[in-house]
XYZ file of C-alpha atoms in Angstrom:
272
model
C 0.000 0.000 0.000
C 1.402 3.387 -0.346
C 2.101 4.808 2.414
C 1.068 8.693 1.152
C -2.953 7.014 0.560
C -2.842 5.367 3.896
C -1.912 8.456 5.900
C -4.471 10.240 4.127
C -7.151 7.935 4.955
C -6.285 8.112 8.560
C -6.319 11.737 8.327
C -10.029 11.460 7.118
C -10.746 9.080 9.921
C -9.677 11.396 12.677
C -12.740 13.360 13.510
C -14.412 10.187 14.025
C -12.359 9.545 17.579
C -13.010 10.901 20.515
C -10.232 12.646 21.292
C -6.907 14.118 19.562
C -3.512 15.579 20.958
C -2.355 18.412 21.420
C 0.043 20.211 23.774
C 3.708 20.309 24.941
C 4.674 18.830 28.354
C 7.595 20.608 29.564
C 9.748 21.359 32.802
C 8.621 24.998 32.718
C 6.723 27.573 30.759
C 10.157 28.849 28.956
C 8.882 27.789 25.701
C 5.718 29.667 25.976
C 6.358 32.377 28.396
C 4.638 35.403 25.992
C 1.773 34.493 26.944
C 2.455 35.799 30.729
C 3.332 39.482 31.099
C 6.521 40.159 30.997
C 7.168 36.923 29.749
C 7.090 35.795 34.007
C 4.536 33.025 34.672
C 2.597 33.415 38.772
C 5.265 32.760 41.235
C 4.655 31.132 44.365
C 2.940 27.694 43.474
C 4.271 25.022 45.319
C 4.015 20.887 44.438
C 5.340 18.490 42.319
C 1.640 17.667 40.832
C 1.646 20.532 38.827
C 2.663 20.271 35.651
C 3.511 23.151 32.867
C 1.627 22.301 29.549
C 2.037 24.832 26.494
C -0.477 23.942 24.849
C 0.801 23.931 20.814
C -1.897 23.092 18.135
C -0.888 22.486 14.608
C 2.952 23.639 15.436
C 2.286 27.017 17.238
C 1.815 27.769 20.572
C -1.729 28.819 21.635
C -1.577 29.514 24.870
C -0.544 27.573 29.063
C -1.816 25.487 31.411
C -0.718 24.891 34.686
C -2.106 20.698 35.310
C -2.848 19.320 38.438
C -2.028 15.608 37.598
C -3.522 14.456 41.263
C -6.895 16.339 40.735
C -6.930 15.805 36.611
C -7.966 19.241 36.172
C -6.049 22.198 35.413
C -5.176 25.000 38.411
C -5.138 27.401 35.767
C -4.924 28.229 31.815
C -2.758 31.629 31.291
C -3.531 33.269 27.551
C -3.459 36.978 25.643
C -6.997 37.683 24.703
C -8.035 38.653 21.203
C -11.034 39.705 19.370
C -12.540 36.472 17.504
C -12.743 36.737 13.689
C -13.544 33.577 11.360
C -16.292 31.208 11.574
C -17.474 29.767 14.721
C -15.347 26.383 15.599
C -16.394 23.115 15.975
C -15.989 21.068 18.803
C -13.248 18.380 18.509
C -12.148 17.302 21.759
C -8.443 16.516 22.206
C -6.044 15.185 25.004
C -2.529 15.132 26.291
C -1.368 11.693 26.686
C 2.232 13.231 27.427
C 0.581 14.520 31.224
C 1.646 10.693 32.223
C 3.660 9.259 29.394
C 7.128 9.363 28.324
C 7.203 13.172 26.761
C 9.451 11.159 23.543
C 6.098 9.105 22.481
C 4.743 10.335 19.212
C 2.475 13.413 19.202
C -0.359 12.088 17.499
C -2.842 8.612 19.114
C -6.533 8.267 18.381
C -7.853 7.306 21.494
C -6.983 7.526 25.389
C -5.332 4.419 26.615
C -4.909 3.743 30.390
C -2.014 6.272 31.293
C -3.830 9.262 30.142
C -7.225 8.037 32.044
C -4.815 7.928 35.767
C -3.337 11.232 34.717
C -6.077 13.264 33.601
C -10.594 14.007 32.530
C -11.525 12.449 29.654
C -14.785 12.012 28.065
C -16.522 9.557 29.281
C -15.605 11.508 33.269
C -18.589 14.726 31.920
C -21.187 11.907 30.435
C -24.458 11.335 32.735
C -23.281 13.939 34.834
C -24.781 17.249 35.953
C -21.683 19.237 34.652
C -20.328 20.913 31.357
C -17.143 21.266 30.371
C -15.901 24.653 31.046
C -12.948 25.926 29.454
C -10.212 28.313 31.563
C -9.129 29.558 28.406
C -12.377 30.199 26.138
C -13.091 29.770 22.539
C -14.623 33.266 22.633
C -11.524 35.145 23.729
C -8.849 33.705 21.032
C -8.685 35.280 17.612
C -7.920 32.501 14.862
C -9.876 29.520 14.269
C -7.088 27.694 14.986
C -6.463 29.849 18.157
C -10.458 28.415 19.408
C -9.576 24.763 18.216
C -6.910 24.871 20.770
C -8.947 25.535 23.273
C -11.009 22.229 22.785
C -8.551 20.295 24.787
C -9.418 18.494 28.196
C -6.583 19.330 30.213
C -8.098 23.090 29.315
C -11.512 22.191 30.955
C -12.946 21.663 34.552
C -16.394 20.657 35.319
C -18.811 23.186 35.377
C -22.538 24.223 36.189
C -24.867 24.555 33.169
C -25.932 27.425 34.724
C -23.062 28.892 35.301
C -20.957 27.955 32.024
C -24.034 29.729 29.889
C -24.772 32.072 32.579
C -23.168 34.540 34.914
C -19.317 33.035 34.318
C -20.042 33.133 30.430
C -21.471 36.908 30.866
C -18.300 37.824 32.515
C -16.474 36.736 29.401
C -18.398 38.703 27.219
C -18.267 41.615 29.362
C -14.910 41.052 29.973
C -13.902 41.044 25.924
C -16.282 44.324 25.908
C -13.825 46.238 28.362
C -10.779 44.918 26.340
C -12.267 46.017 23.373
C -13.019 49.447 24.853
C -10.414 50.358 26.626
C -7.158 48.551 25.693
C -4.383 49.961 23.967
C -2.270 46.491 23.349
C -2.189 43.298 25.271
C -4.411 42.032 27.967
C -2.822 39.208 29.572
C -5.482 36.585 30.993
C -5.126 33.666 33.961
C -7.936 32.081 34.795
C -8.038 29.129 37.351
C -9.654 27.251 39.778
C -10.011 26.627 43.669
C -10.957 22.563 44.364
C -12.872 21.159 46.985
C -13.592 17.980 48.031
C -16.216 17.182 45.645
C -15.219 14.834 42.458
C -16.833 12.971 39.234
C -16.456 9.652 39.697
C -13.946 9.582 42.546
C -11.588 10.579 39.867
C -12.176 14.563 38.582
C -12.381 16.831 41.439
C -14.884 19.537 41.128
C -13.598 23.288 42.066
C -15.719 24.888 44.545
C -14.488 28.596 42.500
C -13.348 29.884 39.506
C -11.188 32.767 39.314
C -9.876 34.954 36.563
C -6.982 37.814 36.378
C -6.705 40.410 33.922
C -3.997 42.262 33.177
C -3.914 45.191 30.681
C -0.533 47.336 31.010
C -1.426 49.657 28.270
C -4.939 51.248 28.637
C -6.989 54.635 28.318
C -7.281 56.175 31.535
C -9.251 59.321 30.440
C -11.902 56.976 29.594
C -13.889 57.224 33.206
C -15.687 53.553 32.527
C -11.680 51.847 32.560
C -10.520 53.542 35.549
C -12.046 51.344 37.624
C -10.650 47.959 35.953
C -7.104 48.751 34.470
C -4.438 48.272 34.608
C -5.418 45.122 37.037
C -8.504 43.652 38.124
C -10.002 40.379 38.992
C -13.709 37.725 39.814
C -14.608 34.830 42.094
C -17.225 32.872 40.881
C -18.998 30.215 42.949
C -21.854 29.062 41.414
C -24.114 31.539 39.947
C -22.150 34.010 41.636
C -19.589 36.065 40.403
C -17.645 38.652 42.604
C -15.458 41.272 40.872
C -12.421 42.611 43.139
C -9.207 43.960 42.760
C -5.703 41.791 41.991
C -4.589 41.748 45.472
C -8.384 40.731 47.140
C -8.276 37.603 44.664
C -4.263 36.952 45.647
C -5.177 37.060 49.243
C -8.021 34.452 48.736
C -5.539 32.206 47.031
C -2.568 32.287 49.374
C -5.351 31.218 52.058
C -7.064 28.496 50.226
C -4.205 27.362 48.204
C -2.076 27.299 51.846
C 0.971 29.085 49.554
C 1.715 32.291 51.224
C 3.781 33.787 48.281
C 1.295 33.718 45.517
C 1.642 36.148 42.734
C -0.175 36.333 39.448
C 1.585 39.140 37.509
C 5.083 39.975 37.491
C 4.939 43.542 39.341
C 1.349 43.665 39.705
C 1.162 44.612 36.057
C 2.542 47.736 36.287
């Protein structure tokens, strides 16, 4: 058989699986530090559970994840927000089998064998389930079409509310892309994360108990009297169907106390 026509009917096969790979497991975040202001990822974070992810998708870099292999959900995604443009994306799920495996092993497998199922969410964890998939780093706030397919990957997600994912935390986003739109001059740098409790799916994916997000935006217009109030730093809790906006240091004082890591710090500086 030639070898050309049987990669190219695996490539048609591929949408058919449940899950593809994507992503970059590495020591630390030096191959994808732009996406953290001033090129410094949050200092502070203590364990050897975590593990860096930069999350590459068709040979670029997209944007970060910080994994918590122990909890198989992320403690945070870290990305620069852009205005969408394209058509809307489809929803391909994909996963990292590197989280557990040898990093060497090829890129590409078609479905997730045992290693990736002890090391991180995967499908079958959301079915029957009361939750959604809720992405740290949303579809909504990346600007290519490939930029939004990256975003479709589960070591990107943690379980979710309905209510919640459509509601108040997906109104935030919105509003949130409003105020960038408004009153940002360059970059807003983004880290959104989460706070677990003791709840899980299936003994297996634990279920945060909050959701937090950081926005940084060095470069703003402070004559405009509606982006005083947010820029250059500001930052939301949600629990729930709550969401709670507060400054960068309220949210860094909630973490250092429910994290029990004393030296937390999201932006190199405080973003200024």
């Amino acid at each position: 058989t030639d070898p050309k026509q049987w990669i190219r009917a695996l490539l048609l096969l591929l949408p058919w699986f449940g899950g593809l790979v994507l992503g970059e497991v590495v020591n630390d975040f030096s191959k994808c530090q732009q996406f953290f202001y001033r090129n410094t990822s949050p200092t502070g974070i203590t364990g050897n559970h975590y593990q860096p992810i930069c999350q590459r998708y068709n040979n670029s870099y997209r944007f970060a994840t910080l994994y918590d292999r122990d909890r198989r959900s992320a403690l945070y995604s870290a990305y620069i927000l852009s205005s969408p443009e394209g058509k809307r994306d489809d929803e391909t799920w994909m996963y990292e089998p590197q989280v557990r495996c040898d990093p060497s092993m090829q890129e590409l497998n078609l479905r997730p064998d045992n290693n990736v199922k002890e090391s991180q969410a995967v499908l079958e964890d959301y079915r029957g389930t009361l939750y959604t998939k809720g992405h740290l780093t949303p579809s909504m706030h990346q600007h290519s079409l490939e930029d939004r397919k990256a975003t479709y990957t589960l070591t990107n997600i943690v379980p979710q509310w309905e209510g919640s994912n459509s509601g108040p935390w997906g109104e935030l986003e919105k509003e949130v892309m409003s105020e960038f739109q408004k009153c940002c001059k360059e970059k807003m740098y983004v880290i959104t994360g989460v706070m677990s409790g003791k709840k899980s799916i299936n003994s297996r994916v634990f279920v945060p108990d909050y959701l937090w997000s950081a926005y940084c935006c060095p470069s703003y217009k402070p004559n405009l009297p509606e982006c005083q109030s947010f820029f250059p730093t500001y930052a939301a809790v949600g629990n729930g169907f709550h969401v709670t906006r507060m400054s960068l240091n309220g949210l860094e004082k909630i973490l250092r106390k429910r994290l029990e890591m004393p030296n937390i710090s999201l932006f190199d500086g405080q973003c200024k």
